[in-house]
Amino acid sequence: MDSLIYNIAAIIAVISIVLTFVRMILGPTVADRIVALDGMTIIAISLIVYIAYFSNRIIYLDVAIVYALMSFIGVIAVARYLERGI
Amino acid sequence: MSKIKSTLIGIVLLFTIWILLAGNSQQELLFGGITVILLTLLFQKKFLVLEDIKLNPKSISYMVIFFFVFLWELFKANIDVAKRVISPKLPINPGIVKVKTKLKSPLGRAFLANSITLTPGTLTVEMKDEYFYIHWIDVKVDDIEGATKSIVSNFEKYLEVIFG
Amino acid sequence: MPLLGSIITLIGSIFLFLGALGIFRMPDVYNRMQAGTKATTLGTILFLLGISFGHAECGCLGKIVILILFVIFTNPVSSNALARAAHFAGIKLTKRSVKDDLGNDNLENKGGEK
């Protein structure tokens, strides 16, 4: 019962990744695309944790932490670039 | 004096993070963590910003209250976003307003800006000295005082006690 | 206990979906940021908490707590930096917006310098 609900939650998360991906393709400006990418990475972190627990590989949690770090630094770098060039 | 205080707060914070990250199973990991934390705090200057935190019983109890107030506001913000997103006509009335804060310390201002971003319908765009420019999804009042009262003052009364 | 965790995870994923829908539907970049930041933050917190409730036996709650704290602290910072950069780069607000104090103040400053 509970694993079914977990799977439904993961499917909803995948659908939302697809929605943000459509916005990343459509987005008229650079900032729109980066906002969509930021949302995608955060949903992807949730999915990485889901995979880590359900394939019994707890080491993947470290992957999620490093991914969160890298996405934060990437967004900050793009913001700096938009502001005054690197 | 302030250097000792900020160093102590830094040690407690970093050591908590280290324990959470590594677990407390192996003693070598604990000693390695302590060594790295001390080395980090020896060669830095930016931890001096932590001296703004006040450590007395009143401010610590306000920290706990602030945490729960923050969670409740985050929950309300999500209900608000959900209502706006689901309704077919997108009921938004956005604009950028200017508000004024009374907080002096940089750490307190940073906490205030982050809290504003995660509360219903507001997003901090720019900070210039004591003025914040805030994107408000549903502009209700037009002047600085009214906007300050309805956006900032809810958190400011806690952060004023915590950070001064 | 696993049932409670799974329901919390389901609620979190619904919030994630609402955030994605907000990013998809809103008219300009600032409104997209509003929906994206708030909904994905609470959605991620609930999703991770629910998963770790359901599997308490592995003893890795610490890393989940680190991830949650990291998301709470960095998500508003990155959206703030991005909003400031977007406004600086001259991306317009949507036509439905009523006022823009920051743009007005910047114009006044430039006028004063000349």
Short mmCIF file of N, CA, C and O in Angstrom, two decimals, chain A residues 5-6 8-9 12, chain C residues 5-15 47:
data_model
loop_
_atom_site.label_atom_id
_atom_site.label_comp_id
_atom_site.label_asym_id
_atom_site.label_seq_id
_atom_site.Cartn_x
_atom_site.Cartn_y
_atom_site.Cartn_z
N ILE A 5 1.79 4.35 -2.90
CA ILE A 5 1.66 5.81 -2.76
C ILE A 5 2.98 6.50 -3.04
O ILE A 5 3.04 7.54 -3.70
N TYR A 6 4.10 5.88 -2.57
CA TYR A 6 5.41 6.45 -2.88
C TYR A 6 5.63 6.52 -4.39
O TYR A 6 6.14 7.52 -4.93
N ILE A 8 3.33 6.72 -6.74
CA ILE A 8 2.49 7.77 -7.33
C ILE A 8 3.14 9.13 -7.12
O ILE A 8 3.18 9.97 -8.03
N ALA A 9 3.70 9.36 -5.91
CA ALA A 9 4.36 10.64 -5.63
C ALA A 9 5.53 10.85 -6.59
O ALA A 9 5.71 11.95 -7.13
N ILE A 12 4.25 11.89 -9.97
CA ILE A 12 3.84 13.30 -10.01
C ILE A 12 5.07 14.20 -10.12
O ILE A 12 5.09 15.18 -10.87
N GLY C 5 4.33 8.29 6.36
CA GLY C 5 5.41 8.83 5.54
C GLY C 5 5.01 8.95 4.09
O GLY C 5 5.30 9.95 3.42
N SER C 6 4.31 7.92 3.58
CA SER C 6 3.96 7.96 2.16
C SER C 6 2.95 9.06 1.89
O SER C 6 3.02 9.72 0.84
N ILE C 7 2.04 9.31 2.86
CA ILE C 7 1.06 10.38 2.62
C ILE C 7 1.75 11.74 2.63
O ILE C 7 1.46 12.61 1.80
N ILE C 8 2.71 11.92 3.57
CA ILE C 8 3.46 13.19 3.59
C ILE C 8 4.20 13.37 2.26
O ILE C 8 4.22 14.46 1.67
N THR C 9 4.79 12.28 1.74
CA THR C 9 5.49 12.37 0.47
C THR C 9 4.55 12.76 -0.66
O THR C 9 4.89 13.56 -1.54
N LEU C 10 3.33 12.21 -0.62
CA LEU C 10 2.36 12.53 -1.68
C LEU C 10 2.00 14.01 -1.64
O LEU C 10 1.96 14.68 -2.68
N ILE C 11 1.78 14.54 -0.41
CA ILE C 11 1.46 15.97 -0.29
C ILE C 11 2.62 16.81 -0.83
O ILE C 11 2.43 17.78 -1.56
N GLY C 12 3.85 16.41 -0.47
CA GLY C 12 5.01 17.14 -0.97
C GLY C 12 5.09 17.13 -2.48
O GLY C 12 5.38 18.15 -3.10
N SER C 13 4.79 15.98 -3.09
CA SER C 13 4.89 15.93 -4.55
C SER C 13 3.80 16.77 -5.18
O SER C 13 4.00 17.34 -6.26
N ILE C 14 2.63 16.88 -4.50
CA ILE C 14 1.60 17.76 -5.05
C ILE C 14 2.06 19.21 -5.03
O ILE C 14 1.85 19.96 -5.98
N PHE C 15 2.75 19.60 -3.93
CA PHE C 15 3.28 20.97 -3.90
C PHE C 15 4.33 21.18 -4.99
O PHE C 15 4.38 22.24 -5.62
N PHE C 47 8.60 16.12 0.88
CA PHE C 47 8.97 14.89 0.16
C PHE C 47 10.09 14.16 0.91
O PHE C 47 9.98 12.96 1.20
#
